[in-house]
């Protein structure tokens, strides 16, 4: 049952420009670790967060965010997210979202719809149906609410995020995908359109994700079937459902079809293939392949799933095989390379820890040889050592030496690199010392330089000149967040 207490988020209605928006969001205290500092975030709970400072909604009601926590919520698990936008005037509610998910696995959220005052002043249905001119207003409010949600529930899965809606809510979802310069699709990677979505003019921002289009045979078939083909052509994994004999309606029996799609394409994508690979590897006694398959199944199936149970049983068998392999190895006279290969193969099993203890003297001897070197041979030797002797006690000293050498190299960049060549020097440093503590400092500096240059480019008013500069910038700063933003702006 939903909590009666409702959190209130007062926000000045008149200040909706983006710089102020980010300032407001940044001031909201972040939730603590996923163990759950927020008492509302518990299994099976439902609650509402009020936003009296935001504009009134399309339904002429105060703004509010409705949240439902799954009954199998686990603070130590990353949970997928379903954002649901309702039909008509879009008053938020979680009936369809919970009907689709069954109240399990997915955190469900429903947000209201918004229209500009000019749009709401139109007569009849024209005052309800969303238009592209409404998207900036909608996205401004959603950024605030979704930012609060992510702080409230920090263990939301970063990529298993679906936006769905019916009719006018689907129109909003389509517009957010196409009309926010890729910003919305950095948060949401999949979409479900139920008898709506006409504002989806470009599906490319969601390329690589999945979309479900469901239409009534007597209603939206002509338009939505074309949109589905266009989305597939844009690189989206598309499925469609036609509801025979149905007009503009939303029969509840299709909830199960949607949940099946969520399971196959998002929640458990690739799980059947991973389980089959595990079974084949176990049958062929390919223990290394089997251990990799166990890790794959674990990443796709949470505790309690039958596939996860089968993988854990297989892992127990594998650990027993590893212990026998270690006993065999100890009867001979293995050298450093044999010990390293054994540990790398059986790394996730207890036998690997025992092997590390036995072979650590070899690791110490190899490290002393490398520490006696200088310059590039020492740098290369330490990097290879850290990749080879993973988890050995001697790796602690190797890591300290590698980080210390990297810090010296980073400080030496300043006199060698004039201002114009600084980005190039930083990129070379990051490539050469990847994995060291100093690399994070170099990345932050490179990102700051890139961000400042991107801001200058975005201030250019000539579209052709700006695009030319963006193309050169994206190549020069490839790999930075600023370069990714430049790529999105060029789409």
Short mmCIF file of C-alpha atoms in Angstrom, two decimals:
data_model
loop_
_atom_site.label_atom_id
_atom_site.label_comp_id
_atom_site.label_asym_id
_atom_site.label_seq_id
_atom_site.Cartn_x
_atom_site.Cartn_y
_atom_site.Cartn_z
CA UNK A 1 0.00 0.00 0.00
CA UNK A 2 1.25 3.49 -0.76
CA UNK A 3 2.65 5.52 2.10
CA UNK A 4 0.42 8.35 3.19
CA UNK A 5 3.37 10.65 3.90
CA UNK A 6 4.45 12.62 0.86
CA UNK A 7 7.77 14.37 0.49
CA UNK A 8 7.56 17.94 -0.70
CA UNK A 9 10.16 19.58 -2.91
CA UNK A 10 9.60 23.33 -2.96
CA UNK A 11 11.12 24.87 -6.08
CA UNK A 12 10.69 28.42 -7.42
CA UNK A 13 8.27 28.16 -10.31
CA UNK A 14 9.67 31.11 -12.18
CA UNK A 15 13.25 29.85 -12.45
CA UNK A 16 13.33 27.11 -15.02
CA UNK A 17 16.39 28.04 -17.05
CA UNK A 18 18.94 25.27 -17.31
CA UNK A 19 21.85 26.83 -15.34
CA UNK A 20 19.61 27.39 -12.33
CA UNK A 21 18.16 23.91 -12.76
CA UNK A 22 21.58 22.33 -12.37
CA UNK A 23 22.32 24.48 -9.36
CA UNK A 24 19.10 23.40 -7.65
CA UNK A 25 19.69 19.73 -8.39
CA UNK A 26 23.25 19.91 -7.12
CA UNK A 27 22.04 21.27 -3.79
CA UNK A 28 19.77 18.30 -3.06
CA UNK A 29 21.59 16.04 -0.57
CA UNK A 30 22.64 12.78 -2.19
CA UNK A 31 21.35 9.57 -0.75
CA UNK A 32 23.87 7.42 1.02
CA UNK A 33 25.08 4.01 -0.12
CA UNK A 34 22.73 1.47 -1.77
CA UNK A 35 22.11 -0.12 1.63
CA UNK A 36 19.31 2.42 1.88
CA UNK A 37 19.58 5.70 3.76
CA UNK A 38 16.11 6.65 2.50
CA UNK A 39 13.55 4.76 4.63
CA UNK A 40 11.00 4.77 1.79
CA UNK A 41 13.24 2.67 -0.43
CA UNK A 42 12.29 -0.78 0.81
CA UNK A 43 10.83 -3.88 -0.78
CA UNK A 44 7.23 -3.47 -1.96
CA UNK A 45 6.81 0.15 -0.86
CA UNK A 46 5.00 2.82 -2.88
CA UNK A 47 5.19 6.54 -2.27
CA UNK A 48 4.71 9.95 -3.86
CA UNK A 49 7.13 12.88 -3.97
CA UNK A 50 5.37 16.25 -4.36
CA UNK A 51 6.91 19.21 -6.21
CA UNK A 52 4.75 22.22 -5.32
CA UNK A 53 7.29 24.63 -6.82
CA UNK A 54 7.13 23.14 -10.30
CA UNK A 55 4.49 24.14 -12.87
CA UNK A 56 1.05 22.61 -12.77
CA UNK A 57 0.64 19.62 -15.06
CA UNK A 58 -1.35 19.06 -18.24
CA UNK A 59 -4.07 17.66 -15.95
CA UNK A 60 -3.95 21.01 -14.07
CA UNK A 61 -2.71 19.26 -10.94
CA UNK A 62 0.35 19.89 -8.74
CA UNK A 63 3.51 18.18 -9.95
CA UNK A 64 4.34 14.85 -8.30
CA UNK A 65 6.49 11.78 -8.90
CA UNK A 66 4.99 8.35 -8.12
CA UNK A 67 7.47 5.62 -7.16
CA UNK A 68 7.04 1.87 -6.65
CA UNK A 69 9.83 -0.30 -5.21
CA UNK A 70 9.77 -3.95 -6.37
CA UNK A 71 8.74 -6.61 -3.89
CA UNK A 72 12.08 -8.39 -4.41
CA UNK A 73 14.12 -5.22 -3.93
CA UNK A 74 17.72 -5.87 -2.86
CA UNK A 75 19.92 -2.88 -1.89
CA UNK A 76 22.97 -4.84 -3.04
CA UNK A 77 21.57 -5.41 -6.54
CA UNK A 78 21.32 -2.95 -9.42
CA UNK A 79 17.61 -2.78 -10.25
CA UNK A 80 16.22 -1.89 -13.69
CA UNK A 81 13.97 1.15 -14.06
CA UNK A 82 10.65 1.55 -15.88
CA UNK A 83 9.48 5.13 -16.39
CA UNK A 84 5.79 5.08 -17.32
CA UNK A 85 3.89 8.02 -18.85
CA UNK A 86 0.12 7.69 -18.81
CA UNK A 87 -2.52 8.31 -21.46
CA UNK A 88 -4.66 11.41 -21.98
CA UNK A 89 -3.77 14.24 -19.63
CA UNK A 90 -1.06 12.01 -18.16
CA UNK A 91 -1.93 12.17 -14.49
CA UNK A 92 0.81 10.02 -12.89
CA UNK A 93 -0.10 6.58 -11.62
CA UNK A 94 1.52 3.15 -11.61
CA UNK A 95 -1.34 0.84 -12.58
CA UNK A 96 0.02 -0.09 -16.01
CA UNK A 97 3.66 -0.10 -14.90
CA UNK A 98 3.00 -2.45 -12.00
CA UNK A 99 0.66 -4.53 -14.16
CA UNK A 100 3.45 -5.01 -16.69
CA UNK A 101 6.23 -5.75 -14.19
CA UNK A 102 4.10 -7.64 -11.66
CA UNK A 103 5.67 -5.43 -9.02
CA UNK A 104 8.97 -7.34 -9.22
CA UNK A 105 12.53 -6.56 -10.37
CA UNK A 106 11.82 -3.10 -11.82
CA UNK A 107 11.68 0.16 -9.91
CA UNK A 108 8.59 1.80 -11.45
CA UNK A 109 8.17 5.57 -11.72
CA UNK A 110 5.38 7.65 -13.22
CA UNK A 111 5.75 11.34 -14.05
CA UNK A 112 3.10 13.83 -15.20
CA UNK A 113 2.78 15.40 -18.63
CA UNK A 114 3.15 19.13 -19.26
CA UNK A 115 2.05 21.58 -21.94
CA UNK A 116 2.97 25.16 -22.55
CA UNK A 117 0.30 27.73 -21.64
CA UNK A 118 -0.22 28.36 -25.36
CA UNK A 119 -0.79 24.66 -25.99
CA UNK A 120 -3.20 24.26 -23.10
CA UNK A 121 -5.23 27.22 -24.37
CA UNK A 122 -6.14 25.35 -27.56
CA UNK A 123 -9.71 24.01 -27.72
CA UNK A 124 -10.75 20.39 -27.23
CA UNK A 125 -8.35 17.55 -27.93
CA UNK A 126 -5.84 20.00 -29.43
CA UNK A 127 -5.25 21.35 -25.94
CA UNK A 128 -4.28 17.86 -24.73
CA UNK A 129 -2.19 16.30 -27.52
CA UNK A 130 1.47 17.09 -27.00
CA UNK A 131 3.57 18.93 -29.56
CA UNK A 132 7.31 19.39 -30.09
CA UNK A 133 7.09 22.85 -28.54
CA UNK A 134 6.16 21.20 -25.22
CA UNK A 135 9.34 19.11 -25.02
CA UNK A 136 11.67 21.71 -23.43
CA UNK A 137 9.14 22.26 -20.63
CA UNK A 138 8.66 18.51 -20.09
CA UNK A 139 12.38 17.70 -20.08
CA UNK A 140 13.18 20.54 -17.68
CA UNK A 141 10.82 19.10 -15.06
CA UNK A 142 11.87 15.50 -15.72
CA UNK A 143 15.54 16.29 -15.21
CA UNK A 144 14.74 17.58 -11.75
CA UNK A 145 12.60 14.60 -10.77
CA UNK A 146 14.88 11.95 -12.29
CA UNK A 147 17.90 13.53 -10.64
CA UNK A 148 16.15 13.24 -7.29
CA UNK A 149 15.19 9.64 -8.06
CA UNK A 150 18.78 8.67 -8.85
CA UNK A 151 19.99 10.14 -5.58
CA UNK A 152 17.14 8.46 -3.70
CA UNK A 153 17.83 5.04 -5.29
CA UNK A 154 21.56 5.01 -6.15
CA UNK A 155 21.51 1.33 -7.14
CA UNK A 156 19.43 1.80 -10.29
CA UNK A 157 20.95 -0.15 -13.17
CA UNK A 158 22.77 2.29 -15.47
CA UNK A 159 21.62 0.74 -18.77
CA UNK A 160 18.50 -1.34 -17.98
CA UNK A 161 16.24 1.70 -18.15
CA UNK A 162 13.01 1.72 -20.14
CA UNK A 163 10.63 4.56 -20.94
CA UNK A 164 7.11 3.49 -21.81
CA UNK A 165 3.70 4.99 -22.24
CA UNK A 166 0.31 4.83 -23.83
CA UNK A 167 -1.20 7.31 -26.28
CA UNK A 168 -0.21 10.83 -25.19
CA UNK A 169 2.34 9.38 -22.77
CA UNK A 170 3.90 7.47 -25.67
CA UNK A 171 3.94 10.72 -27.66
CA UNK A 172 5.97 12.30 -24.84
CA UNK A 173 8.36 9.34 -24.75
CA UNK A 174 8.95 9.58 -28.49
CA UNK A 175 9.55 13.31 -28.33
CA UNK A 176 12.05 12.96 -25.49
CA UNK A 177 14.01 10.38 -27.49
CA UNK A 178 14.11 12.51 -30.64
CA UNK A 179 14.06 16.03 -29.29
CA UNK A 180 16.61 16.37 -26.46
CA UNK A 181 19.84 16.12 -28.51
CA UNK A 182 20.52 12.65 -27.10
CA UNK A 183 20.40 13.81 -23.48
CA UNK A 184 17.33 11.76 -22.57
CA UNK A 185 18.86 8.64 -24.17
CA UNK A 186 21.92 8.94 -21.97
CA UNK A 187 19.52 8.03 -19.15
CA UNK A 188 17.11 5.69 -20.95
CA UNK A 189 18.17 3.06 -23.47
CA UNK A 190 14.92 1.25 -24.36
CA UNK A 191 11.31 2.25 -25.10
CA UNK A 192 7.78 0.83 -25.22
CA UNK A 193 5.13 2.58 -27.32
CA UNK A 194 1.51 1.53 -26.76
CA UNK A 195 -0.92 3.10 -29.22
CA UNK A 196 1.09 6.29 -29.49
CA UNK A 197 4.46 7.91 -30.06
CA UNK A 198 3.93 10.22 -33.02
CA UNK A 199 6.62 12.64 -31.74
CA UNK A 200 9.26 9.97 -32.38
CA UNK A 201 10.80 11.53 -35.48
CA UNK A 202 14.32 10.11 -35.12
CA UNK A 203 15.21 6.89 -33.30
CA UNK A 204 18.97 7.18 -33.84
CA UNK A 205 19.66 8.48 -30.30
CA UNK A 206 18.45 5.07 -29.04
CA UNK A 207 20.46 3.01 -31.57
CA UNK A 208 21.69 -0.18 -29.94
CA UNK A 209 18.70 -0.29 -27.60
CA UNK A 210 15.34 -2.03 -27.88
CA UNK A 211 11.88 -0.73 -28.77
CA UNK A 212 8.45 -2.33 -28.58
CA UNK A 213 5.62 -0.92 -30.73
CA UNK A 214 2.10 -2.11 -29.91
CA UNK A 215 -0.87 -0.89 -31.94
CA UNK A 216 -4.52 -1.68 -32.42
CA UNK A 217 -5.39 -3.17 -35.81
CA UNK A 218 -8.21 -0.63 -36.09
CA UNK A 219 -6.23 2.39 -34.89
CA UNK A 220 -2.53 3.33 -35.14
CA UNK A 221 -1.28 0.52 -37.39
CA UNK A 222 -0.42 2.58 -40.47
CA UNK A 223 1.68 5.17 -38.65
CA UNK A 224 3.28 2.98 -35.98
CA UNK A 225 4.31 0.22 -38.41
CA UNK A 226 6.22 2.83 -40.43
CA UNK A 227 7.84 4.18 -37.26
CA UNK A 228 8.87 0.66 -36.26
CA UNK A 229 10.60 0.11 -39.61
CA UNK A 230 12.35 3.47 -39.38
CA UNK A 231 13.58 2.64 -35.88
CA UNK A 232 14.92 -0.73 -37.06
CA UNK A 233 16.70 1.02 -39.93
CA UNK A 234 18.25 3.37 -37.35
CA UNK A 235 19.89 0.47 -35.51
CA UNK A 236 17.26 -0.25 -32.85
CA UNK A 237 16.23 -3.82 -31.94
CA UNK A 238 12.49 -3.59 -32.73
CA UNK A 239 9.57 -5.88 -31.91
CA UNK A 240 5.93 -5.20 -32.72
CA UNK A 241 2.57 -6.42 -31.48
CA UNK A 242 -0.69 -5.92 -33.34
CA UNK A 243 -3.84 -6.13 -31.22
CA UNK A 244 -6.47 -7.78 -33.48
CA UNK A 245 -9.87 -6.12 -33.51
CA UNK A 246 -8.69 -3.37 -31.13
CA UNK A 247 -9.00 0.36 -31.69
CA UNK A 248 -7.42 3.06 -29.56
CA UNK A 249 -7.56 0.98 -26.40
CA UNK A 250 -5.19 -0.60 -23.87
CA UNK A 251 -6.34 -4.14 -22.97
CA UNK A 252 -4.76 -5.38 -19.77
CA UNK A 253 -4.07 -8.83 -21.22
CA UNK A 254 -1.14 -7.31 -23.15
CA UNK A 255 0.73 -6.58 -19.92
CA UNK A 256 2.10 -10.14 -19.92
CA UNK A 257 3.38 -9.73 -23.50
CA UNK A 258 5.22 -6.58 -22.48
CA UNK A 259 6.77 -8.30 -19.45
CA UNK A 260 7.95 -11.13 -21.67
CA UNK A 261 9.65 -8.56 -23.90
CA UNK A 262 11.28 -6.86 -20.89
CA UNK A 263 12.63 -10.21 -19.70
CA UNK A 264 13.95 -11.39 -23.06
CA UNK A 265 15.42 -8.15 -24.35
CA UNK A 266 16.49 -6.28 -21.25
CA UNK A 267 16.40 -7.99 -17.88
CA UNK A 268 17.75 -11.38 -19.00
CA UNK A 269 19.19 -10.51 -22.41
CA UNK A 270 21.68 -13.18 -23.45
CA UNK A 271 20.97 -15.40 -20.44
CA UNK A 272 19.77 -18.49 -22.39
CA UNK A 273 22.90 -18.34 -24.55
CA UNK A 274 25.16 -17.93 -21.51
CA UNK A 275 23.57 -20.90 -19.77
CA UNK A 276 23.91 -23.06 -22.88
CA UNK A 277 27.59 -22.12 -23.13
CA UNK A 278 28.06 -23.16 -19.50
CA UNK A 279 26.42 -26.53 -20.05
CA UNK A 280 28.49 -27.21 -23.15
CA UNK A 281 31.75 -26.27 -21.43
CA UNK A 282 30.97 -28.41 -18.40
CA UNK A 283 30.07 -31.38 -20.60
CA UNK A 284 33.32 -31.04 -22.56
CA UNK A 285 35.38 -30.52 -19.37
CA UNK A 286 36.66 -27.18 -20.68
CA UNK A 287 37.09 -25.75 -17.20
CA UNK A 288 38.42 -22.35 -18.23
CA UNK A 289 35.48 -21.76 -20.60
CA UNK A 290 33.10 -23.00 -17.90
CA UNK A 291 34.42 -20.52 -15.34
CA UNK A 292 33.97 -17.68 -17.82
CA UNK A 293 30.42 -18.87 -18.52
CA UNK A 294 29.67 -18.94 -14.78
CA UNK A 295 30.70 -15.28 -14.54
CA UNK A 296 28.50 -14.47 -17.54
CA UNK A 297 25.44 -16.18 -16.04
CA UNK A 298 26.03 -14.49 -12.68
CA UNK A 299 26.04 -11.11 -14.41
CA UNK A 300 22.71 -11.80 -16.11
CA UNK A 301 20.71 -13.68 -13.44
CA UNK A 302 20.20 -12.51 -9.87
CA UNK A 303 20.17 -14.79 -6.85
CA UNK A 304 17.05 -16.95 -6.79
CA UNK A 305 16.78 -17.44 -10.55
CA UNK A 306 17.05 -21.12 -11.57
CA UNK A 307 19.82 -20.22 -14.03
CA UNK A 308 21.83 -18.64 -11.21
CA UNK A 309 21.30 -21.72 -9.04
CA UNK A 310 22.57 -23.97 -11.83
CA UNK A 311 25.60 -21.74 -12.30
CA UNK A 312 26.44 -21.85 -8.59
CA UNK A 313 26.20 -25.64 -8.58
CA UNK A 314 28.54 -25.74 -11.57
CA UNK A 315 30.92 -23.38 -9.79
CA UNK A 316 31.12 -25.77 -6.82
CA UNK A 317 32.05 -28.58 -9.19
CA UNK A 318 34.66 -26.37 -10.85
CA UNK A 319 36.26 -25.45 -7.53
CA UNK A 320 36.63 -29.15 -6.72
CA UNK A 321 38.28 -29.69 -10.10
CA UNK A 322 40.60 -26.76 -9.42
CA UNK A 323 41.64 -28.23 -6.07
CA UNK A 324 42.51 -31.51 -7.78
CA UNK A 325 44.48 -29.64 -10.45
CA UNK A 326 46.45 -27.83 -7.73
CA UNK A 327 47.32 -31.10 -6.02
CA UNK A 328 48.64 -32.38 -9.33
CA UNK A 329 50.65 -29.20 -9.92
CA UNK A 330 52.29 -29.42 -6.49
CA UNK A 331 53.66 -32.90 -7.24
CA UNK A 332 55.93 -31.43 -9.93
CA UNK A 333 58.40 -28.53 -10.04
CA UNK A 334 56.41 -25.72 -11.69
CA UNK A 335 58.14 -22.46 -12.50
CA UNK A 336 56.79 -18.88 -12.44
CA UNK A 337 54.95 -19.15 -15.77
CA UNK A 338 53.15 -22.36 -14.75
CA UNK A 339 51.98 -20.82 -11.48
CA UNK A 340 50.76 -17.68 -13.26
CA UNK A 341 48.79 -19.68 -15.81
CA UNK A 342 47.19 -21.75 -13.06
CA UNK A 343 46.13 -18.68 -11.07
CA UNK A 344 44.76 -16.90 -14.14
CA UNK A 345 42.64 -19.91 -15.09
CA UNK A 346 41.27 -20.70 -11.62
CA UNK A 347 41.24 -17.11 -10.31
CA UNK A 348 37.69 -17.19 -8.88
CA UNK A 349 38.20 -20.47 -6.98
CA UNK A 350 39.80 -20.91 -3.52
CA UNK A 351 42.60 -23.00 -5.05
CA UNK A 352 43.93 -19.85 -6.75
CA UNK A 353 44.52 -18.16 -3.38
CA UNK A 354 46.44 -21.18 -2.12
CA UNK A 355 48.52 -21.17 -5.31
CA UNK A 356 49.34 -17.49 -4.82
CA UNK A 357 50.65 -18.15 -1.33
CA UNK A 358 52.83 -21.03 -2.51
CA UNK A 359 54.23 -19.14 -5.51
CA UNK A 360 54.65 -15.68 -3.96
CA UNK A 361 58.45 -16.15 -3.55
CA UNK A 362 58.64 -16.41 -7.36
CA UNK A 363 56.63 -13.19 -7.61
CA UNK A 364 59.02 -11.41 -5.21
CA UNK A 365 62.05 -12.52 -7.21
CA UNK A 366 60.55 -11.29 -10.48
CA UNK A 367 59.66 -7.94 -8.93
CA UNK A 368 63.20 -7.35 -7.64
CA UNK A 369 64.55 -7.80 -11.16
CA UNK A 370 62.16 -5.16 -12.51
CA UNK A 371 62.77 -2.65 -9.71
CA UNK A 372 66.47 -2.75 -10.55
CA UNK A 373 65.70 -1.33 -14.00
CA UNK A 374 65.20 2.32 -14.96
CA UNK A 375 63.30 4.36 -17.54
CA UNK A 376 61.07 2.71 -20.13
CA UNK A 377 62.17 -0.90 -19.37
CA UNK A 378 61.10 -0.40 -15.74
CA UNK A 379 57.77 1.16 -16.77
CA UNK A 380 57.02 -1.64 -19.24
CA UNK A 381 58.18 -4.30 -16.81
CA UNK A 382 55.95 -3.04 -13.98
CA UNK A 383 52.92 -2.90 -16.25
CA UNK A 384 53.44 -6.44 -17.48
CA UNK A 385 54.11 -7.61 -13.95
CA UNK A 386 50.80 -6.20 -12.70
CA UNK A 387 48.98 -7.90 -15.57
CA UNK A 388 50.72 -11.24 -14.96
CA UNK A 389 50.96 -11.64 -11.17
CA UNK A 390 47.37 -10.60 -10.42
CA UNK A 391 46.42 -10.92 -6.76
CA UNK A 392 49.86 -12.01 -5.49
CA UNK A 393 51.04 -10.35 -2.28
CA UNK A 394 54.04 -8.89 -4.11
CA UNK A 395 51.66 -6.92 -6.34
CA UNK A 396 51.18 -4.41 -3.53
CA UNK A 397 54.79 -3.27 -3.79
CA UNK A 398 54.63 -3.31 -7.58
CA UNK A 399 51.53 -1.11 -7.54
CA UNK A 400 53.19 1.40 -5.18
CA UNK A 401 56.25 1.60 -7.44
CA UNK A 402 54.12 2.00 -10.58
CA UNK A 403 52.02 4.78 -9.02
CA UNK A 404 55.12 6.58 -7.74
CA UNK A 405 56.78 6.47 -11.16
CA UNK A 406 53.56 7.68 -12.81
CA UNK A 407 53.30 10.63 -10.39
CA UNK A 408 56.86 11.67 -11.27
CA UNK A 409 56.08 11.39 -14.99
CA UNK A 410 52.91 13.48 -14.61
CA UNK A 411 54.74 16.29 -12.82
CA UNK A 412 57.39 16.21 -15.54
CA UNK A 413 54.73 16.99 -18.16
CA UNK A 414 54.50 20.67 -17.21
CA UNK A 415 57.91 21.93 -18.38
CA UNK A 416 57.83 19.72 -21.49
CA UNK A 417 54.40 20.66 -22.81
CA UNK A 418 53.58 24.18 -24.01
CA UNK A 419 49.95 25.14 -23.65
CA UNK A 420 48.97 24.18 -27.20
CA UNK A 421 50.41 20.68 -26.93
CA UNK A 422 49.19 20.01 -23.42
CA UNK A 423 46.15 17.92 -24.50
CA UNK A 424 48.36 15.73 -26.69
CA UNK A 425 50.85 15.26 -23.85
CA UNK A 426 48.03 14.34 -21.47
CA UNK A 427 46.60 11.77 -23.89
CA UNK A 428 50.03 10.19 -24.32
CA UNK A 429 50.47 10.09 -20.56
CA UNK A 430 47.06 8.44 -20.07
CA UNK A 431 47.85 5.79 -22.67
CA UNK A 432 51.33 5.14 -21.27
CA UNK A 433 50.42 5.06 -17.58
CA UNK A 434 46.90 3.67 -17.78
CA UNK A 435 45.92 2.08 -14.47
CA UNK A 436 48.01 4.37 -12.29
CA UNK A 437 46.59 6.75 -9.70
CA UNK A 438 48.04 9.76 -11.55
CA UNK A 439 46.02 8.96 -14.68
CA UNK A 440 42.84 10.08 -12.95
CA UNK A 441 44.39 13.51 -12.38
CA UNK A 442 45.42 13.64 -16.03
CA UNK A 443 41.91 12.68 -17.17
CA UNK A 444 40.36 15.39 -15.03
CA UNK A 445 42.75 17.98 -16.46
CA UNK A 446 42.12 16.84 -20.04
CA UNK A 447 38.36 16.92 -19.45
CA UNK A 448 38.57 20.48 -18.10
CA UNK A 449 40.55 21.62 -21.15
CA UNK A 450 38.08 19.89 -23.47
CA UNK A 451 35.06 21.36 -21.69
CA UNK A 452 36.43 24.90 -21.94
CA UNK A 453 37.10 24.49 -25.65
CA UNK A 454 33.66 22.96 -26.27
CA UNK A 455 31.99 25.90 -24.53
CA UNK A 456 33.81 28.26 -26.91
CA UNK A 457 32.65 26.24 -29.92
CA UNK A 458 29.03 26.17 -28.75
CA UNK A 459 29.11 29.96 -28.55
CA UNK A 460 29.72 30.15 -32.32
CA UNK A 461 26.53 31.35 -34.02
CA UNK A 462 27.39 30.27 -37.58
CA UNK A 463 26.02 26.68 -37.89
CA UNK A 464 28.44 25.56 -40.62
CA UNK A 465 31.48 26.94 -38.81
CA UNK A 466 30.33 25.47 -35.52
CA UNK A 467 29.87 22.01 -37.06
CA UNK A 468 33.32 22.17 -38.67
CA UNK A 469 34.87 23.01 -35.29
CA UNK A 470 32.83 20.29 -33.55
CA UNK A 471 34.10 17.65 -35.99
CA UNK A 472 37.73 18.63 -35.38
CA UNK A 473 37.13 18.87 -31.63
CA UNK A 474 35.52 15.42 -31.41
CA UNK A 475 38.53 13.85 -33.13
CA UNK A 476 41.07 15.73 -31.03
CA UNK A 477 39.43 14.94 -27.69
CA UNK A 478 38.07 11.48 -28.51
CA UNK A 479 37.28 9.53 -25.35
CA UNK A 480 36.32 12.51 -23.19
CA UNK A 481 32.79 13.28 -22.02
CA UNK A 482 33.01 16.59 -23.87
CA UNK A 483 33.81 14.77 -27.13
CA UNK A 484 30.85 12.45 -26.63
CA UNK A 485 28.63 15.50 -26.21
CA UNK A 486 30.07 16.94 -29.42
CA UNK A 487 29.24 13.72 -31.29
CA UNK A 488 25.67 13.83 -29.97
CA UNK A 489 25.25 17.44 -31.09
CA UNK A 490 26.38 16.55 -34.60
CA UNK A 491 23.74 13.80 -35.03
#
